[in-house]
């Protein structure tokens, strides 16, 4: 059963926490089974890492990416096992777009685990530690942020990379240029502009070497037409052609995440309810800022999942 007004959204880096999904794993066998599948691909115990490791361990990009992918896919499988309605649309924020593609039937989970581990490793290697930075800018419109970045660049790279919601934009680039852009945003009237605790300037041109290195591996992987349409970060539209989806997933690494436009596209398509399929509630919060008519659900705990299944049943 598909609910025509329901969409699923999948979180990206930043939503990981030690101990996440412990309650869900006790209630739904799909959680442990999915983590076991991922562990066999990765060669280490992913569940043990996210329950008993350190926050520092799970914040390493090449670990964070397979971890969040696995958590999201596990929750989606649990959702379906509990009789949850299939969504009419999907989207994922940055890394979360890979979770969306797996749940939409575009590629096998094991292939996605391999690819996102490589994606994380290559993105981390693209810029040496300390040379890149990201910062969140609150309370400034998109154009003002873009202008501040243009003024601050001075021959280096700094750009708006995550359009998360109106008045919330993330910038990234080389460290010194980001520092200059933070000051420029404050001078332009931003309520806040603050560095983020991330290790690389994601979604900038500085990531193009990572994209170039990952492209042949994406090309060699089997992609199918999506069973559920996925709205892509790069252009906030759906795509049905597998080869075009491959190109978008390469481009996505060095292109801005147009999240506001993705959620607006869902609302325009008649979506009234969103389920955030993964740990945390970042995307549910952003959805309400983008369109206050959207009803957002989280399903990280058994109680939340059960309530959301009932609320979204037709």
PDB file of N, CA, C and O in Angstrom, residues 140-197:
ATOM      1  N   UNK A 140      20.105  34.809   7.739  1.00  0.00           N
ATOM      2  CA  UNK A 140      20.490  35.619   6.576  1.00  0.00           C
ATOM      3  C   UNK A 140      19.917  34.942   5.337  1.00  0.00           C
ATOM      4  O   UNK A 140      19.920  33.709   5.250  1.00  0.00           O
ATOM      5  N   UNK A 141      19.407  35.725   4.392  1.00  0.00           N
ATOM      6  CA  UNK A 141      18.821  35.066   3.217  1.00  0.00           C
ATOM      7  C   UNK A 141      19.919  34.517   2.295  1.00  0.00           C
ATOM      8  O   UNK A 141      21.090  34.908   2.385  1.00  0.00           O
ATOM      9  N   UNK A 142      19.508  33.602   1.423  1.00  0.00           N
ATOM     10  CA  UNK A 142      20.467  32.875   0.590  1.00  0.00           C
ATOM     11  C   UNK A 142      21.374  33.815  -0.200  1.00  0.00           C
ATOM     12  O   UNK A 142      22.592  33.615  -0.258  1.00  0.00           O
ATOM     13  N   UNK A 143      20.775  34.833  -0.820  1.00  0.00           N
ATOM     14  CA  UNK A 143      21.558  35.736  -1.670  1.00  0.00           C
ATOM     15  C   UNK A 143      22.609  36.486  -0.865  1.00  0.00           C
ATOM     16  O   UNK A 143      23.751  36.658  -1.304  1.00  0.00           O
ATOM     17  N   UNK A 144      22.251  36.904   0.349  1.00  0.00           N
ATOM     18  CA  UNK A 144      23.200  37.624   1.203  1.00  0.00           C
ATOM     19  C   UNK A 144      24.366  36.714   1.597  1.00  0.00           C
ATOM     20  O   UNK A 144      25.527  37.156   1.652  1.00  0.00           O
ATOM     21  N   UNK A 145      24.071  35.445   1.849  1.00  0.00           N
ATOM     22  CA  UNK A 145      25.143  34.485   2.174  1.00  0.00           C
ATOM     23  C   UNK A 145      26.050  34.287   0.964  1.00  0.00           C
ATOM     24  O   UNK A 145      27.279  34.292   1.086  1.00  0.00           O
ATOM     25  N   UNK A 146      25.441  34.131  -0.207  1.00  0.00           N
ATOM     26  CA  UNK A 146      26.235  33.952  -1.435  1.00  0.00           C
ATOM     27  C   UNK A 146      27.126  35.170  -1.703  1.00  0.00           C
ATOM     28  O   UNK A 146      28.293  35.030  -2.075  1.00  0.00           O
ATOM     29  N   UNK A 147      26.569  36.365  -1.471  1.00  0.00           N
ATOM     30  CA  UNK A 147      27.356  37.596  -1.669  1.00  0.00           C
ATOM     31  C   UNK A 147      28.525  37.658  -0.696  1.00  0.00           C
ATOM     32  O   UNK A 147      29.650  38.043  -1.066  1.00  0.00           O
ATOM     33  N   UNK A 148      28.281  37.298   0.568  1.00  0.00           N
ATOM     34  CA  UNK A 148      29.337  37.321   1.583  1.00  0.00           C
ATOM     35  C   UNK A 148      30.460  36.353   1.207  1.00  0.00           C
ATOM     36  O   UNK A 148      31.646  36.671   1.356  1.00  0.00           O
ATOM     37  N   UNK A 149      30.080  35.164   0.700  1.00  0.00           N
ATOM     38  CA  UNK A 149      31.085  34.189   0.272  1.00  0.00           C
ATOM     39  C   UNK A 149      31.909  34.719  -0.901  1.00  0.00           C
ATOM     40  O   UNK A 149      33.138  34.563  -0.939  1.00  0.00           O
ATOM     41  N   UNK A 150      31.226  35.342  -1.858  1.00  0.00           N
ATOM     42  CA  UNK A 150      31.925  35.901  -3.031  1.00  0.00           C
ATOM     43  C   UNK A 150      32.932  36.965  -2.593  1.00  0.00           C
ATOM     44  O   UNK A 150      34.072  37.012  -3.090  1.00  0.00           O
ATOM     45  N   UNK A 151      32.535  37.801  -1.631  1.00  0.00           N
ATOM     46  CA  UNK A 151      33.439  38.857  -1.150  1.00  0.00           C
ATOM     47  C   UNK A 151      34.609  38.281  -0.366  1.00  0.00           C
ATOM     48  O   UNK A 151      35.718  38.827  -0.393  1.00  0.00           O
ATOM     49  N   UNK A 152      34.360  37.179   0.348  1.00  0.00           N
ATOM     50  CA  UNK A 152      35.376  36.622   1.243  1.00  0.00           C
ATOM     51  C   UNK A 152      36.365  35.689   0.537  1.00  0.00           C
ATOM     52  O   UNK A 152      37.421  35.375   1.074  1.00  0.00           O
ATOM     53  N   UNK A 153      36.020  35.250  -0.668  1.00  0.00           N
ATOM     54  CA  UNK A 153      36.828  34.212  -1.327  1.00  0.00           C
ATOM     55  C   UNK A 153      38.276  34.653  -1.554  1.00  0.00           C
ATOM     56  O   UNK A 153      39.213  33.937  -1.209  1.00  0.00           O
ATOM     57  N   UNK A 154      38.461  35.815  -2.143  1.00  0.00           N
ATOM     58  CA  UNK A 154      39.813  36.366  -2.412  1.00  0.00           C
ATOM     59  C   UNK A 154      40.712  35.336  -3.093  1.00  0.00           C
ATOM     60  O   UNK A 154      41.861  35.124  -2.713  1.00  0.00           O
ATOM     61  N   UNK A 155      40.159  34.659  -4.091  1.00  0.00           N
ATOM     62  CA  UNK A 155      40.942  33.694  -4.857  1.00  0.00           C
ATOM     63  C   UNK A 155      40.903  32.283  -4.294  1.00  0.00           C
ATOM     64  O   UNK A 155      41.348  31.337  -4.937  1.00  0.00           O
ATOM     65  N   UNK A 156      40.366  32.119  -3.083  1.00  0.00           N
ATOM     66  CA  UNK A 156      40.212  30.779  -2.494  1.00  0.00           C
ATOM     67  C   UNK A 156      38.769  30.313  -2.710  1.00  0.00           C
ATOM     68  O   UNK A 156      37.965  31.028  -3.304  1.00  0.00           O
ATOM     69  N   UNK A 157      38.444  29.127  -2.205  1.00  0.00           N
ATOM     70  CA  UNK A 157      37.088  28.592  -2.376  1.00  0.00           C
ATOM     71  C   UNK A 157      36.315  28.715  -1.076  1.00  0.00           C
ATOM     72  O   UNK A 157      36.765  28.269  -0.022  1.00  0.00           O
ATOM     73  N   UNK A 158      35.151  29.375  -1.146  1.00  0.00           N
ATOM     74  CA  UNK A 158      34.157  29.337  -0.073  1.00  0.00           C
ATOM     75  C   UNK A 158      32.802  29.562  -0.725  1.00  0.00           C
ATOM     76  O   UNK A 158      32.656  30.417  -1.590  1.00  0.00           O
ATOM     77  N   UNK A 159      31.826  28.745  -0.360  1.00  0.00           N
ATOM     78  CA  UNK A 159      30.521  28.804  -1.032  1.00  0.00           C
ATOM     79  C   UNK A 159      29.433  28.305  -0.108  1.00  0.00           C
ATOM     80  O   UNK A 159      29.691  27.590   0.864  1.00  0.00           O
ATOM     81  N   UNK A 160      28.201  28.685  -0.437  1.00  0.00           N
ATOM     82  CA  UNK A 160      27.034  28.114   0.232  1.00  0.00           C
ATOM     83  C   UNK A 160      26.880  26.679  -0.269  1.00  0.00           C
ATOM     84  O   UNK A 160      26.858  26.442  -1.473  1.00  0.00           O
ATOM     85  N   UNK A 161      26.784  25.716   0.667  1.00  0.00           N
ATOM     86  CA  UNK A 161      26.772  24.307   0.250  1.00  0.00           C
ATOM     87  C   UNK A 161      25.539  23.535   0.700  1.00  0.00           C
ATOM     88  O   UNK A 161      25.184  22.532   0.089  1.00  0.00           O
ATOM     89  N   UNK A 162      24.905  23.955   1.801  1.00  0.00           N
ATOM     90  CA  UNK A 162      23.661  23.305   2.236  1.00  0.00           C
ATOM     91  C   UNK A 162      22.603  24.374   2.426  1.00  0.00           C
ATOM     92  O   UNK A 162      22.703  25.174   3.367  1.00  0.00           O
ATOM     93  N   UNK A 163      21.611  24.382   1.552  1.00  0.00           N
ATOM     94  CA  UNK A 163      20.471  25.291   1.723  1.00  0.00           C
ATOM     95  C   UNK A 163      19.431  24.528   2.534  1.00  0.00           C
ATOM     96  O   UNK A 163      18.553  23.862   1.984  1.00  0.00           O
ATOM     97  N   UNK A 164      19.563  24.595   3.869  1.00  0.00           N
ATOM     98  CA  UNK A 164      18.811  23.689   4.743  1.00  0.00           C
ATOM     99  C   UNK A 164      17.375  24.107   4.989  1.00  0.00           C
ATOM    100  O   UNK A 164      16.485  23.275   5.083  1.00  0.00           O
ATOM    101  N   UNK A 165      17.163  25.392   5.147  1.00  0.00           N
ATOM    102  CA  UNK A 165      15.813  25.945   5.309  1.00  0.00           C
ATOM    103  C   UNK A 165      15.963  27.451   5.138  1.00  0.00           C
ATOM    104  O   UNK A 165      17.081  27.971   5.178  1.00  0.00           O
ATOM    105  N   UNK A 166      14.854  28.172   4.947  1.00  0.00           N
ATOM    106  CA  UNK A 166      14.981  29.625   4.823  1.00  0.00           C
ATOM    107  C   UNK A 166      15.665  30.203   6.071  1.00  0.00           C
ATOM    108  O   UNK A 166      15.263  29.946   7.201  1.00  0.00           O
ATOM    109  N   UNK A 167      16.750  30.936   5.846  1.00  0.00           N
ATOM    110  CA  UNK A 167      17.470  31.522   6.971  1.00  0.00           C
ATOM    111  C   UNK A 167      18.447  30.584   7.644  1.00  0.00           C
ATOM    112  O   UNK A 167      19.035  30.926   8.673  1.00  0.00           O
ATOM    113  N   UNK A 168      18.681  29.410   7.069  1.00  0.00           N
ATOM    114  CA  UNK A 168      19.689  28.487   7.613  1.00  0.00           C
ATOM    115  C   UNK A 168      20.486  27.881   6.468  1.00  0.00           C
ATOM    116  O   UNK A 168      19.997  27.010   5.747  1.00  0.00           O
ATOM    117  N   UNK A 169      21.705  28.381   6.300  1.00  0.00           N
ATOM    118  CA  UNK A 169      22.569  27.953   5.199  1.00  0.00           C
ATOM    119  C   UNK A 169      23.932  27.561   5.776  1.00  0.00           C
ATOM    120  O   UNK A 169      24.436  28.217   6.686  1.00  0.00           O
ATOM    121  N   UNK A 170      24.505  26.485   5.251  1.00  0.00           N
ATOM    122  CA  UNK A 170      25.858  26.084   5.640  1.00  0.00           C
ATOM    123  C   UNK A 170      26.812  26.486   4.522  1.00  0.00           C
ATOM    124  O   UNK A 170      26.510  26.302   3.347  1.00  0.00           O
ATOM    125  N   UNK A 171      27.947  27.057   4.926  1.00  0.00           N
ATOM    126  CA  UNK A 171      28.989  27.426   3.967  1.00  0.00           C
ATOM    127  C   UNK A 171      30.201  26.520   4.188  1.00  0.00           C
ATOM    128  O   UNK A 171      30.366  25.950   5.258  1.00  0.00           O
ATOM    129  N   UNK A 172      31.038  26.384   3.167  1.00  0.00           N
ATOM    130  CA  UNK A 172      32.226  25.540   3.289  1.00  0.00           C
ATOM    131  C   UNK A 172      33.290  26.014   2.319  1.00  0.00           C
ATOM    132  O   UNK A 172      33.003  26.699   1.332  1.00  0.00           O
ATOM    133  N   UNK A 173      34.527  25.614   2.605  1.00  0.00           N
ATOM    134  CA  UNK A 173      35.633  25.959   1.724  1.00  0.00           C
ATOM    135  C   UNK A 173      36.952  25.851   2.458  1.00  0.00           C
ATOM    136  O   UNK A 173      37.064  25.151   3.465  1.00  0.00           O
ATOM    137  N   UNK A 174      37.973  26.562   1.952  1.00  0.00           N
ATOM    138  CA  UNK A 174      39.263  26.546   2.633  1.00  0.00           C
ATOM    139  C   UNK A 174      39.131  27.319   3.951  1.00  0.00           C
ATOM    140  O   UNK A 174      38.352  28.274   4.058  1.00  0.00           O
ATOM    141  N   UNK A 175      39.875  26.904   4.964  1.00  0.00           N
ATOM    142  CA  UNK A 175      39.673  27.396   6.334  1.00  0.00           C
ATOM    143  C   UNK A 175      39.705  28.919   6.439  1.00  0.00           C
ATOM    144  O   UNK A 175      38.810  29.523   7.044  1.00  0.00           O
ATOM    145  N   UNK A 176      40.717  29.542   5.855  1.00  0.00           N
ATOM    146  CA  UNK A 176      40.846  31.003   5.986  1.00  0.00           C
ATOM    147  C   UNK A 176      39.688  31.717   5.297  1.00  0.00           C
ATOM    148  O   UNK A 176      39.164  32.714   5.812  1.00  0.00           O
ATOM    149  N   UNK A 177      39.270  31.200   4.152  1.00  0.00           N
ATOM    150  CA  UNK A 177      38.161  31.830   3.417  1.00  0.00           C
ATOM    151  C   UNK A 177      36.853  31.687   4.193  1.00  0.00           C
ATOM    152  O   UNK A 177      36.018  32.599   4.212  1.00  0.00           O
ATOM    153  N   UNK A 178      36.657  30.540   4.841  1.00  0.00           N
ATOM    154  CA  UNK A 178      35.453  30.349   5.652  1.00  0.00           C
ATOM    155  C   UNK A 178      35.452  31.328   6.831  1.00  0.00           C
ATOM    156  O   UNK A 178      34.419  31.926   7.153  1.00  0.00           O
ATOM    157  N   UNK A 179      36.617  31.512   7.457  1.00  0.00           N
ATOM    158  CA  UNK A 179      36.706  32.487   8.566  1.00  0.00           C
ATOM    159  C   UNK A 179      36.329  33.879   8.081  1.00  0.00           C
ATOM    160  O   UNK A 179      35.580  34.603   8.758  1.00  0.00           O
ATOM    161  N   UNK A 180      36.832  34.261   6.916  1.00  0.00           N
ATOM    162  CA  UNK A 180      36.489  35.588   6.358  1.00  0.00           C
ATOM    163  C   UNK A 180      34.995  35.679   6.063  1.00  0.00           C
ATOM    164  O   UNK A 180      34.350  36.702   6.331  1.00  0.00           O
ATOM    165  N   UNK A 181      34.437  34.575   5.535  1.00  0.00           N
ATOM    166  CA  UNK A 181      33.007  34.578   5.189  1.00  0.00           C
ATOM    167  C   UNK A 181      32.136  34.645   6.442  1.00  0.00           C
ATOM    168  O   UNK A 181      31.081  35.290   6.430  1.00  0.00           O
ATOM    169  N   UNK A 182      32.570  34.020   7.529  1.00  0.00           N
ATOM    170  CA  UNK A 182      31.831  34.102   8.804  1.00  0.00           C
ATOM    171  C   UNK A 182      31.729  35.570   9.223  1.00  0.00           C
ATOM    172  O   UNK A 182      30.649  36.052   9.590  1.00  0.00           O
ATOM    173  N   UNK A 183      32.843  36.282   9.168  1.00  0.00           N
ATOM    174  CA  UNK A 183      32.838  37.704   9.554  1.00  0.00           C
ATOM    175  C   UNK A 183      31.970  38.520   8.601  1.00  0.00           C
ATOM    176  O   UNK A 183      31.236  39.411   9.020  1.00  0.00           O
ATOM    177  N   UNK A 184      32.047  38.205   7.294  1.00  0.00           N
ATOM    178  CA  UNK A 184      31.248  38.932   6.298  1.00  0.00           C
ATOM    179  C   UNK A 184      29.752  38.700   6.524  1.00  0.00           C
ATOM    180  O   UNK A 184      28.933  39.623   6.386  1.00  0.00           O
ATOM    181  N   UNK A 185      29.381  37.469   6.897  1.00  0.00           N
ATOM    182  CA  UNK A 185      27.968  37.159   7.167  1.00  0.00           C
ATOM    183  C   UNK A 185      27.485  37.903   8.411  1.00  0.00           C
ATOM    184  O   UNK A 185      26.364  38.440   8.434  1.00  0.00           O
ATOM    185  N   UNK A 186      28.320  37.939   9.434  1.00  0.00           N
ATOM    186  CA  UNK A 186      27.952  38.684  10.645  1.00  0.00           C
ATOM    187  C   UNK A 186      27.766  40.166  10.319  1.00  0.00           C
ATOM    188  O   UNK A 186      26.809  40.801  10.761  1.00  0.00           O
ATOM    189  N   UNK A 187      28.676  40.704   9.524  1.00  0.00           N
ATOM    190  CA  UNK A 187      28.592  42.119   9.145  1.00  0.00           C
ATOM    191  C   UNK A 187      27.337  42.396   8.324  1.00  0.00           C
ATOM    192  O   UNK A 187      26.773  43.495   8.375  1.00  0.00           O
ATOM    193  N   UNK A 188      26.871  41.373   7.582  1.00  0.00           N
ATOM    194  CA  UNK A 188      25.675  41.542   6.743  1.00  0.00           C
ATOM    195  C   UNK A 188      24.381  41.366   7.542  1.00  0.00           C
ATOM    196  O   UNK A 188      23.291  41.500   7.001  1.00  0.00           O
ATOM    197  N   UNK A 189      24.522  41.012   8.829  1.00  0.00           N
ATOM    198  CA  UNK A 189      23.331  40.934   9.672  1.00  0.00           C
ATOM    199  C   UNK A 189      22.907  39.546  10.109  1.00  0.00           C
ATOM    200  O   UNK A 189      21.809  39.371  10.647  1.00  0.00           O
ATOM    201  N   UNK A 190      23.775  38.540   9.893  1.00  0.00           N
ATOM    202  CA  UNK A 190      23.426  37.186  10.342  1.00  0.00           C
ATOM    203  C   UNK A 190      23.246  37.172  11.858  1.00  0.00           C
ATOM    204  O   UNK A 190      23.997  37.815  12.587  1.00  0.00           O
ATOM    205  N   UNK A 191      22.226  36.434  12.324  1.00  0.00           N
ATOM    206  CA  UNK A 191      22.047  36.299  13.779  1.00  0.00           C
ATOM    207  C   UNK A 191      23.211  35.521  14.377  1.00  0.00           C
ATOM    208  O   UNK A 191      23.708  35.849  15.445  1.00  0.00           O
ATOM    209  N   UNK A 192      23.596  34.463  13.664  1.00  0.00           N
ATOM    210  CA  UNK A 192      24.746  33.672  14.100  1.00  0.00           C
ATOM    211  C   UNK A 192      25.493  33.141  12.885  1.00  0.00           C
ATOM    212  O   UNK A 192      24.889  32.836  11.864  1.00  0.00           O
ATOM    213  N   UNK A 193      26.797  33.013  13.033  1.00  0.00           N
ATOM    214  CA  UNK A 193      27.626  32.358  12.015  1.00  0.00           C
ATOM    215  C   UNK A 193      28.729  31.645  12.786  1.00  0.00           C
ATOM    216  O   UNK A 193      29.540  32.300  13.439  1.00  0.00           O
ATOM    217  N   UNK A 194      28.686  30.310  12.755  1.00  0.00           N
ATOM    218  CA  UNK A 194      29.596  29.572  13.636  1.00  0.00           C
ATOM    219  C   UNK A 194      30.187  28.363  12.932  1.00  0.00           C
ATOM    220  O   UNK A 194      29.505  27.693  12.149  1.00  0.00           O
ATOM    221  N   UNK A 195      31.467  28.082  13.223  1.00  0.00           N
ATOM    222  CA  UNK A 195      32.109  26.909  12.619  1.00  0.00           C
ATOM    223  C   UNK A 195      31.420  25.620  13.061  1.00  0.00           C
ATOM    224  O   UNK A 195      30.892  25.543  14.170  1.00  0.00           O
ATOM    225  N   UNK A 196      31.412  24.614  12.177  1.00  0.00           N
ATOM    226  CA  UNK A 196      30.828  23.306  12.490  1.00  0.00           C
ATOM    227  C   UNK A 196      31.951  22.300  12.754  1.00  0.00           C
ATOM    228  O   UNK A 196      33.019  22.382  12.140  1.00  0.00           O
ATOM    229  N   UNK A 197      31.692  21.334  13.646  1.00  0.00           N
ATOM    230  CA  UNK A 197      32.735  20.351  13.972  1.00  0.00           C
ATOM    231  C   UNK A 197      32.815  19.240  12.931  1.00  0.00           C
ATOM    232  O   UNK A 197      32.513  18.085  13.204  1.00  0.00           O
TER     233      UNK A 197
END
